PDB file of C-alpha atoms in Angstrom:
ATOM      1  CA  UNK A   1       0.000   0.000   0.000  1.00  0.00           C
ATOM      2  CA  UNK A   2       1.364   3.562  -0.894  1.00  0.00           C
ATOM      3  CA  UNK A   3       1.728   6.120   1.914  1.00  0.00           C
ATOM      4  CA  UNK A   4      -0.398   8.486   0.433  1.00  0.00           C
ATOM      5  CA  UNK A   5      -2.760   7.753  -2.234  1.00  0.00           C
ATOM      6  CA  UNK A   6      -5.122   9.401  -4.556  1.00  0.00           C
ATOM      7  CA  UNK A   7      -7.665   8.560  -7.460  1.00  0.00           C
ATOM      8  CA  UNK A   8      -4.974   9.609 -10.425  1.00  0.00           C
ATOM      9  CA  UNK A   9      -8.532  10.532 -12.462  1.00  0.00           C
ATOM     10  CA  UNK A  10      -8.824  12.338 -14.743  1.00  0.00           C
ATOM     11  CA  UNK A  11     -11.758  14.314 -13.398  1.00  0.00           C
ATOM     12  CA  UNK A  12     -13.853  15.907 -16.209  1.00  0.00           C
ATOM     13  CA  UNK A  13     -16.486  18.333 -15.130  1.00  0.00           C
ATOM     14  CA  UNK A  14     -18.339  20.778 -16.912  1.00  0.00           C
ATOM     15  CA  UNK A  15     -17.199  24.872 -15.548  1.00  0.00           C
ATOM     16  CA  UNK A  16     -19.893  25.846 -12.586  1.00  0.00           C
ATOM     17  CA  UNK A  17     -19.610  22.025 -11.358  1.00  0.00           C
ATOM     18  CA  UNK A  18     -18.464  21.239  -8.076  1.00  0.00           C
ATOM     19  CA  UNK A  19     -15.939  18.810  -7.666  1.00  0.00           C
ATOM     20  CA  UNK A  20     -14.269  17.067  -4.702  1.00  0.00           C
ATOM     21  CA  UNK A  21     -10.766  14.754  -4.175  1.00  0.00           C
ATOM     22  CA  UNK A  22      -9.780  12.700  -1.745  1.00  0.00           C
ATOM     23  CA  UNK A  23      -6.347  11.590  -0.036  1.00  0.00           C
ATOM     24  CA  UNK A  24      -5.687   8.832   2.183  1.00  0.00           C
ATOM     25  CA  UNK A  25      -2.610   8.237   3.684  1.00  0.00           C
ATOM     26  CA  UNK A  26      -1.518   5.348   6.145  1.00  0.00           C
ATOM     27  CA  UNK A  27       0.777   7.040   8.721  1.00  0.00           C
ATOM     28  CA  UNK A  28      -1.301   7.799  11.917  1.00  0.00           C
ATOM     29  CA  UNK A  29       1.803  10.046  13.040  1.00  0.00           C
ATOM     30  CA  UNK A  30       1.709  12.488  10.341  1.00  0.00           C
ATOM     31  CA  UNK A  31       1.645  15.961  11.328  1.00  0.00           C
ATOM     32  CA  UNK A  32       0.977  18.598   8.422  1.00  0.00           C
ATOM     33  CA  UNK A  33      -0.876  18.538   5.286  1.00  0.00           C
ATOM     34  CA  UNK A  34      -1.388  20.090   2.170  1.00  0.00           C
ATOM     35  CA  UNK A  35      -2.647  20.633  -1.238  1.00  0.00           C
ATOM     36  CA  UNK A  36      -0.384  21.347  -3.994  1.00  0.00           C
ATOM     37  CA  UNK A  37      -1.610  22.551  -7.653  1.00  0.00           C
ATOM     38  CA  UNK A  38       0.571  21.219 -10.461  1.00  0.00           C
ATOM     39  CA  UNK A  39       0.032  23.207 -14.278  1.00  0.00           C
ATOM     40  CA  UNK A  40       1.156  20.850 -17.040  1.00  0.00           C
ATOM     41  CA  UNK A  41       4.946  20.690 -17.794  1.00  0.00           C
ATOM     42  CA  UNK A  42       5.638  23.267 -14.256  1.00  0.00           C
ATOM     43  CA  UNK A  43       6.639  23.074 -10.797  1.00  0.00           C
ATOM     44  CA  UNK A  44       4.206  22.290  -8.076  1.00  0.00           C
ATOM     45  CA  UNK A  45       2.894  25.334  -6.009  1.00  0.00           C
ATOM     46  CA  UNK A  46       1.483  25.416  -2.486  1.00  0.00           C
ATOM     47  CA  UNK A  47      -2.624  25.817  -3.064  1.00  0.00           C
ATOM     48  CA  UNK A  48      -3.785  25.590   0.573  1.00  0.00           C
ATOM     49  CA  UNK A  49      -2.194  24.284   3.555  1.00  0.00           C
ATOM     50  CA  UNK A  50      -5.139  21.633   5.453  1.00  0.00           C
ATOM     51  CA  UNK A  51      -6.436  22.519   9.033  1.00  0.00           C
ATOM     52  CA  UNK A  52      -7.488  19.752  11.524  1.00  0.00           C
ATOM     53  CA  UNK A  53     -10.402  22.192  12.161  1.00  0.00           C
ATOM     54  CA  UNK A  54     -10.789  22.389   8.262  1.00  0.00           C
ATOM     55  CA  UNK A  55      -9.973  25.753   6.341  1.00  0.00           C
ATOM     56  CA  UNK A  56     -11.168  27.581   3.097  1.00  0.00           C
ATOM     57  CA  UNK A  57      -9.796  29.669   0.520  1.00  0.00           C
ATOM     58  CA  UNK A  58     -12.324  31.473  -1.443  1.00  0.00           C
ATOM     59  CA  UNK A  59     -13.730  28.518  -3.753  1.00  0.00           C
ATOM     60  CA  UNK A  60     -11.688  26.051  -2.285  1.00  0.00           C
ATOM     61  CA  UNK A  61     -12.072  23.950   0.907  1.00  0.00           C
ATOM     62  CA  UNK A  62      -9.206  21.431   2.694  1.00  0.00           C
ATOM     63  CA  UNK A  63     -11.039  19.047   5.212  1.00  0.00           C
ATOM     64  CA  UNK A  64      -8.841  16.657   7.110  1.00  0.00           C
ATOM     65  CA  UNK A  65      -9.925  13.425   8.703  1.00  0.00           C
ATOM     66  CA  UNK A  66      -7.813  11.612  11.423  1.00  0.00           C
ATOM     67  CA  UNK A  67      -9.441   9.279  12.822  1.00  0.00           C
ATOM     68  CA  UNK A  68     -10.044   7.832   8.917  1.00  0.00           C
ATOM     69  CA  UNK A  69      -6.795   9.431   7.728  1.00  0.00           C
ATOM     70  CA  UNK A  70      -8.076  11.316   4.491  1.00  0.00           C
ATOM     71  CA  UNK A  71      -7.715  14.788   3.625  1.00  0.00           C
ATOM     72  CA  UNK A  72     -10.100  16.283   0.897  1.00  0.00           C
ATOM     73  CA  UNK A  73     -10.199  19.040  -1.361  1.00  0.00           C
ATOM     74  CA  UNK A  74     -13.742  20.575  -2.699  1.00  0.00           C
ATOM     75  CA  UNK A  75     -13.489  23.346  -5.347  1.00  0.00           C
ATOM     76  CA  UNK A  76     -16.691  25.294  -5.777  1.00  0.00           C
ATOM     77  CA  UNK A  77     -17.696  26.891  -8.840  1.00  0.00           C
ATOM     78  CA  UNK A  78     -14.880  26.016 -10.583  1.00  0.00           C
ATOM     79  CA  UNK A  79     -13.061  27.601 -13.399  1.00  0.00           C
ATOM     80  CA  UNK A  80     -11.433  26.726 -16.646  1.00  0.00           C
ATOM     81  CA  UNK A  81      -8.739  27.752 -14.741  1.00  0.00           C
ATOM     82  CA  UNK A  82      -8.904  25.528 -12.496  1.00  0.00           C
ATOM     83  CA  UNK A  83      -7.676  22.645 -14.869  1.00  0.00           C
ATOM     84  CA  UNK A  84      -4.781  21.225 -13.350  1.00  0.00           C
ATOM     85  CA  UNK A  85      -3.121  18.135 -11.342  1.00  0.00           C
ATOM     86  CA  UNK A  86      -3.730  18.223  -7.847  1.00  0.00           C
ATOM     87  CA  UNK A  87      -1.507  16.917  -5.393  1.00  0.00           C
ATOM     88  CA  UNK A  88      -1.708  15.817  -1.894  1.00  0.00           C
ATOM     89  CA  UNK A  89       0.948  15.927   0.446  1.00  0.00           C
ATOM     90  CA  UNK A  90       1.734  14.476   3.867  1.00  0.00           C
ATOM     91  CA  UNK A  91       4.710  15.650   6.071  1.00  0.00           C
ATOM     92  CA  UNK A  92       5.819  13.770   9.525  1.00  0.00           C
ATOM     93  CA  UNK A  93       7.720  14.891  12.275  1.00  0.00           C
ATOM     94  CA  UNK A  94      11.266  14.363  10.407  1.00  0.00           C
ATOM     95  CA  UNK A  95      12.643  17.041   7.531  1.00  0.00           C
ATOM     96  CA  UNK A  96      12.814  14.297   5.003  1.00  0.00           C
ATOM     97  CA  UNK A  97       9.520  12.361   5.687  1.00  0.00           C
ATOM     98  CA  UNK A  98       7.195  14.202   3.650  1.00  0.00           C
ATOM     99  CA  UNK A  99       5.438  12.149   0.926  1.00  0.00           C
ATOM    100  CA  UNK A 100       3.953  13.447  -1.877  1.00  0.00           C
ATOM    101  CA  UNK A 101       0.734  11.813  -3.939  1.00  0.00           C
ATOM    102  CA  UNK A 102       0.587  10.899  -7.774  1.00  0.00           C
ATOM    103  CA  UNK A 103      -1.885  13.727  -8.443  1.00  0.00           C
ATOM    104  CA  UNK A 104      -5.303  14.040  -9.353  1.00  0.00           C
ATOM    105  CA  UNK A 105      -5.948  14.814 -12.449  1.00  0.00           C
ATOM    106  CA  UNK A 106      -8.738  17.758 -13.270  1.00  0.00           C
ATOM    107  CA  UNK A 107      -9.777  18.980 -16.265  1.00  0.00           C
ATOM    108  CA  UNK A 108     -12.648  21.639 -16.655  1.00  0.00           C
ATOM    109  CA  UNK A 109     -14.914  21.857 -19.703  1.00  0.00           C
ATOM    110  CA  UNK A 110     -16.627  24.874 -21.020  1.00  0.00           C
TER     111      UNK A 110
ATOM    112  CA  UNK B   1      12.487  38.052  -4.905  1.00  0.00           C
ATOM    113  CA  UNK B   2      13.818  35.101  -7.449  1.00  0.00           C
ATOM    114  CA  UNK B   3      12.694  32.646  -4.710  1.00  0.00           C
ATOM    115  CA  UNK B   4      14.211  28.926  -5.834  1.00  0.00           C
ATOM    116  CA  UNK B   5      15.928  28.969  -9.188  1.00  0.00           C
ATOM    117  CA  UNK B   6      17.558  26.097 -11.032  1.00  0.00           C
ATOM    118  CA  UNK B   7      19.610  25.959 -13.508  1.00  0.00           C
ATOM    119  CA  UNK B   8      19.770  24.876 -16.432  1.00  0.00           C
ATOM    120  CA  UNK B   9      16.309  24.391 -17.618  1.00  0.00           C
ATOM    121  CA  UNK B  10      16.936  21.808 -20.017  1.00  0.00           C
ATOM    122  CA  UNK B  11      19.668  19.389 -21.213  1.00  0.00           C
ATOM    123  CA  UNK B  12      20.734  16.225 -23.084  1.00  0.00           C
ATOM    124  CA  UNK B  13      22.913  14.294 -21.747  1.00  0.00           C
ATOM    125  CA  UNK B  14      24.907  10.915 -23.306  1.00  0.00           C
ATOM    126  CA  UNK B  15      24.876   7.794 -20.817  1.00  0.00           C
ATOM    127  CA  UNK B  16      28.285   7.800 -19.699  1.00  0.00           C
ATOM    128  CA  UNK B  17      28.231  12.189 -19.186  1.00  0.00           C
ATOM    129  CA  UNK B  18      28.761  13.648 -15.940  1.00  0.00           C
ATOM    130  CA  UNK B  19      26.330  16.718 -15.122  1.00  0.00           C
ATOM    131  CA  UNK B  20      25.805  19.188 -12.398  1.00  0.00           C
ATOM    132  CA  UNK B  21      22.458  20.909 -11.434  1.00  0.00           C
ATOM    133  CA  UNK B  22      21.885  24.025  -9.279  1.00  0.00           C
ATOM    134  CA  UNK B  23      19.446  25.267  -7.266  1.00  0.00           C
ATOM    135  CA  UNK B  24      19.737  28.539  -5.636  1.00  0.00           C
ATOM    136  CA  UNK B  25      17.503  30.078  -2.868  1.00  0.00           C
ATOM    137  CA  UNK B  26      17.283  33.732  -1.427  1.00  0.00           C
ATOM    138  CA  UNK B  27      14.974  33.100   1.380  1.00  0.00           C
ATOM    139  CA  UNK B  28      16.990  31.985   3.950  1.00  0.00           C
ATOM    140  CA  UNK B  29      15.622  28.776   4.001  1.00  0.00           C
ATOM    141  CA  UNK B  30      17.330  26.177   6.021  1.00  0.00           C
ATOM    142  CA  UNK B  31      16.099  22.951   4.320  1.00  0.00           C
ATOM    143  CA  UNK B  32      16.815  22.563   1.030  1.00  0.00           C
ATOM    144  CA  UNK B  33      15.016  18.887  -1.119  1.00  0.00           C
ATOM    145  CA  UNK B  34      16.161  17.715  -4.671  1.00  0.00           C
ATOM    146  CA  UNK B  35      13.081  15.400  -6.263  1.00  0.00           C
ATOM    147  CA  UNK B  36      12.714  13.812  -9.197  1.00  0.00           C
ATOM    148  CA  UNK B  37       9.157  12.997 -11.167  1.00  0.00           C
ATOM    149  CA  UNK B  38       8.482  11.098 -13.440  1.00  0.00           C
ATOM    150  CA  UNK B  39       5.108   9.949 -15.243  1.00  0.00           C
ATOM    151  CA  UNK B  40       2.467   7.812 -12.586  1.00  0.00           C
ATOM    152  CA  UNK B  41       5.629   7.799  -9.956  1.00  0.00           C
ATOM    153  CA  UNK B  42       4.763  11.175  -8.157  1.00  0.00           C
ATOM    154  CA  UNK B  43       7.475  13.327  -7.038  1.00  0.00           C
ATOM    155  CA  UNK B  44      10.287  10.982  -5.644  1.00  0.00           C
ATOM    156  CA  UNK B  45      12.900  12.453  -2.448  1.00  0.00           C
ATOM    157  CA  UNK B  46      17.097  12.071  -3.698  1.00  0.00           C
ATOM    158  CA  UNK B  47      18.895  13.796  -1.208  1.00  0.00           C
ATOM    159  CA  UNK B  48      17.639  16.631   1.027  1.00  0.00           C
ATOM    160  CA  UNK B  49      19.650  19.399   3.528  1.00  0.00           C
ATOM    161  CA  UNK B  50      18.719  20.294   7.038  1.00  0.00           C
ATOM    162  CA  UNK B  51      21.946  23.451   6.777  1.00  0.00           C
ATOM    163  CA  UNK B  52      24.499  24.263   5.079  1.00  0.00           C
ATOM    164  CA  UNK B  53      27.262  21.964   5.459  1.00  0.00           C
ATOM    165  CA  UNK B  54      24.576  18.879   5.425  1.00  0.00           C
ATOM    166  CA  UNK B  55      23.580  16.683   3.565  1.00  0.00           C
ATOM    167  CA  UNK B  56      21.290  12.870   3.696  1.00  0.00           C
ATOM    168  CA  UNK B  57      19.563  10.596   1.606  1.00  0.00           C
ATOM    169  CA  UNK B  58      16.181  10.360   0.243  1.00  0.00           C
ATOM    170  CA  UNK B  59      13.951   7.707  -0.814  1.00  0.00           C
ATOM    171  CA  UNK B  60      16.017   7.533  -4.262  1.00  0.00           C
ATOM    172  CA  UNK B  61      19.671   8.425  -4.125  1.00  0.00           C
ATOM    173  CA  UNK B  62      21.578   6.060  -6.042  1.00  0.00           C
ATOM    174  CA  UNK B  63      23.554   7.603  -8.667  1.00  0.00           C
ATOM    175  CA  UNK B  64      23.139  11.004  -7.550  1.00  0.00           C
ATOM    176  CA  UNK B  65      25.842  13.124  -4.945  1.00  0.00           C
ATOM    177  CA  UNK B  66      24.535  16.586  -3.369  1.00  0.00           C
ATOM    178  CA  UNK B  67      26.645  19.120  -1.730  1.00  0.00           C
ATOM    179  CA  UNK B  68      25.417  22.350   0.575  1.00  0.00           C
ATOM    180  CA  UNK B  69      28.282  24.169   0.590  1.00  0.00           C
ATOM    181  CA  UNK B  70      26.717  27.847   1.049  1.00  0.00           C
ATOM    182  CA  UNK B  71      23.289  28.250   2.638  1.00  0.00           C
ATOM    183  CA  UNK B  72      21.827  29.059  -0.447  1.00  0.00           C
ATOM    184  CA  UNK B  73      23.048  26.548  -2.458  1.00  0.00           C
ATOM    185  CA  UNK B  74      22.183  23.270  -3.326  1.00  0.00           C
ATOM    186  CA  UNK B  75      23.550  21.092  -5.772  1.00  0.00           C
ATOM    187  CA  UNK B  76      23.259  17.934  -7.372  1.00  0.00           C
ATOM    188  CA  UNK B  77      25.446  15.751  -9.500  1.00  0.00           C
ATOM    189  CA  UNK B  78      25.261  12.776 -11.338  1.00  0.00           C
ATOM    190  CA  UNK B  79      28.059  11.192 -12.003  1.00  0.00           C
ATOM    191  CA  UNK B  80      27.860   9.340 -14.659  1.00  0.00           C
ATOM    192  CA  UNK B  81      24.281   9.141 -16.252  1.00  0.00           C
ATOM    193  CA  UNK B  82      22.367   6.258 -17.205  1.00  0.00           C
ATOM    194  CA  UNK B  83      18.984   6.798 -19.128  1.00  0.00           C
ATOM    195  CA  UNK B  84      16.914   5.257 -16.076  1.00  0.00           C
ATOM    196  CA  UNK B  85      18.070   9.133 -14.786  1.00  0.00           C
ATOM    197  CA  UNK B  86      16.003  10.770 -17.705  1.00  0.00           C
ATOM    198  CA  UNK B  87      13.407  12.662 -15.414  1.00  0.00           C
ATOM    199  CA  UNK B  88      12.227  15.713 -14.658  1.00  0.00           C
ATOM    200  CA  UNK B  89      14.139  17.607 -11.360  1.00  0.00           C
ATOM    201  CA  UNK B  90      12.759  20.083  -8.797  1.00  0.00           C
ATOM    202  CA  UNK B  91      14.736  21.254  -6.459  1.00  0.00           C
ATOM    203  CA  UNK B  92      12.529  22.782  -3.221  1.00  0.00           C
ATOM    204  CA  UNK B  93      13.168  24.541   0.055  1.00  0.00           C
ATOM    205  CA  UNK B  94      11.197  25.601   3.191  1.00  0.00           C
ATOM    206  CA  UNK B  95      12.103  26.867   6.676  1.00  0.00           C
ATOM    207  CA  UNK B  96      13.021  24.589   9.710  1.00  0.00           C
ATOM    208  CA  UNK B  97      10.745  26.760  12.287  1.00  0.00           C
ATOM    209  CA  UNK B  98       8.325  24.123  12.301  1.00  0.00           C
ATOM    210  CA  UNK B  99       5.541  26.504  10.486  1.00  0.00           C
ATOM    211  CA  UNK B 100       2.362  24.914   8.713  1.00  0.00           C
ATOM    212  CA  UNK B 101       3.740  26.373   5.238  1.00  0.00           C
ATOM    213  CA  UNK B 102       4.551  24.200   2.920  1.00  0.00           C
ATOM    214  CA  UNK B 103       7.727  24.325   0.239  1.00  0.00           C
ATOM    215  CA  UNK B 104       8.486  26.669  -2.629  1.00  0.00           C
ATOM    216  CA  UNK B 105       9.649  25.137  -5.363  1.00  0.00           C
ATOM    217  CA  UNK B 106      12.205  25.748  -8.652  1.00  0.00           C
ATOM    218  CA  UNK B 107      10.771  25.762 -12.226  1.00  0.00           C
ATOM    219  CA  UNK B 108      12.612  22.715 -12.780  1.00  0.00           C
ATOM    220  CA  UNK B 109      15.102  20.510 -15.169  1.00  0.00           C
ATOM    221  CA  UNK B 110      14.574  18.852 -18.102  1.00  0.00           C
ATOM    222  CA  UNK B 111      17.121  16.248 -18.198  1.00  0.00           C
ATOM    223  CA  UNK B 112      16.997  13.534 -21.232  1.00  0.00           C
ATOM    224  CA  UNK B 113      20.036  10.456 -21.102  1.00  0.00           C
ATOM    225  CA  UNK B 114      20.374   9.170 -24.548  1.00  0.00           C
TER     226      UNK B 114
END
C-alpha cells in the first residue's frame, strides 16, 4: 500500500460544477498537510495548507480526517482555470519524511 | 524576490556524461530537497539538507551526490548518467521553524540520457 494515495482521475467536469478529491494516507503520526496545484509541464505550487479544524480559501475547501486518515479538497464553482493536477501531500515529524501523492488529475470543460 | 531557481532548464545528456544541477535560494531557508518525477511515480525524495554543510539521503539516491556548501546553495550531480536518470528535477526549500507552510519550489530541469 502507498503512503499516500489518490484517485490519479482524470476528473472531467463541466465549468460551474463542483468537484471534490480525496487523499488517504496510512501514517497515523503524520503531522501537516497540504494541497499542492501542479500546471502541465511546471513546478508544483502550495494551493492551501489543510487545518485539523478544516480551512477555506475562497472557492476552495481542505477538510482533514484523522481518525479515517483522508484529507479532501472541494473546489466550488470552478473555473477553466482551475484545470490542473492536484496533489496531496503528507509531512511527519522528520525534515525528510514528507510524501507526496501521484496527483489528481482535473480537467474543466466549457 | 527570485525565490528557488535552477539551472539549467533543459539538457541532453549521453549515458556515460557527468552533469551538475543548481538550485539557488534567497529566502533563507534552512532545508533545502532535490526530487525527481516522473510519469504515474509522483514526485520521488534524492537527497535533502537540514543546513548548510549537510547533507542525507532520500527515498532515491543512487547515482546522484549533493553538496550544501553555502546556505543558499544546493547542488546535485550525477556522475555518470544512465537513461533510467532521464526525469524531470525540482529542487525545493522551506524553513526549519516548524511553520504549517509548505515548500516553494524551482521551475525545474529537463534532463533527457540518450
Amino acid at each position: 500500500r502507498k503512503e499516500v494515495e489518490q484517485d490519479p482521475g482524470p476528473f472531467n467536469v463541466p465549468e460551474g460544477a463542483t468537484v471534490a478529491f480525496n487523499c488517504t494516507y496510512s501514517n497515523s503520526a503524520s503531522q501537516s498537510f497540504f494541497w499542492y496545484r501542479q500546471d502541465c509541464r511546471k513546478e508544483p505550487k502550495l494551493l492551501m495548507s489543510v487545518y485539523s479544524s478544516g480551512n477555506e480559501d475562497g472557492r476552495f475547501t481542505a477538510q482533514l480526517n484523522r481518525a479515517s486518515q483522508y484529507i479532501s479538497l472541494l473546489i466550488r464553482d470552478s473555473k477553466l482555470s482551475d484545470s490542473a493536477t492536484y496533489l496531496c501531500v503528507v509531512r511527519g515529524s522528520s525534515a525528510s519524511k514528507i510524501i507526496f501523492g501521484s496527483g489528481t488529475r482535473l480537467s474543466i470543460r466549457p | 524576490n527570485a525565490g528557488v531557481t535552477q539551472t539549467p532548464k533543459f539538457r541532453v545528456l549521453k549515458t556515460g556524461q557527468s552533469m551538475t544541477l543548481l538550485c539557488a535560494q534567497d529566502m533563507n531557508h534552512e532545508y533545502m530537497y532535490w526530487y525527481r518525477q516522473d510519469p504515474g511515480m509522483g514526485l520521488r525524495l534524492i537527497h535533502y539538507s537540514v543546513g548548510e554543510g549537510t547533507t542525507a539521503k532520500g527515498e532515491v539516491p543512487d547515482g546522484y551526490n549533493v553538496s550544501r556548501l553555502k546556505k543558499q546553495n544546493f547542488l546535485l550531480g550525477l556522475e555518470s548518467a544512465a537513461p533510467s536518470q532521464t526525469s524531470v528535477y525540482f529542487c525545493a526549500s522551506r524553513n526549519a521553524d516548524g511553520s504549517n507552510y509548505g515548500y516553494t519550489f524551482g521551475s525545474g530541469t529537463r534532463l533527457t540520457v540518450v
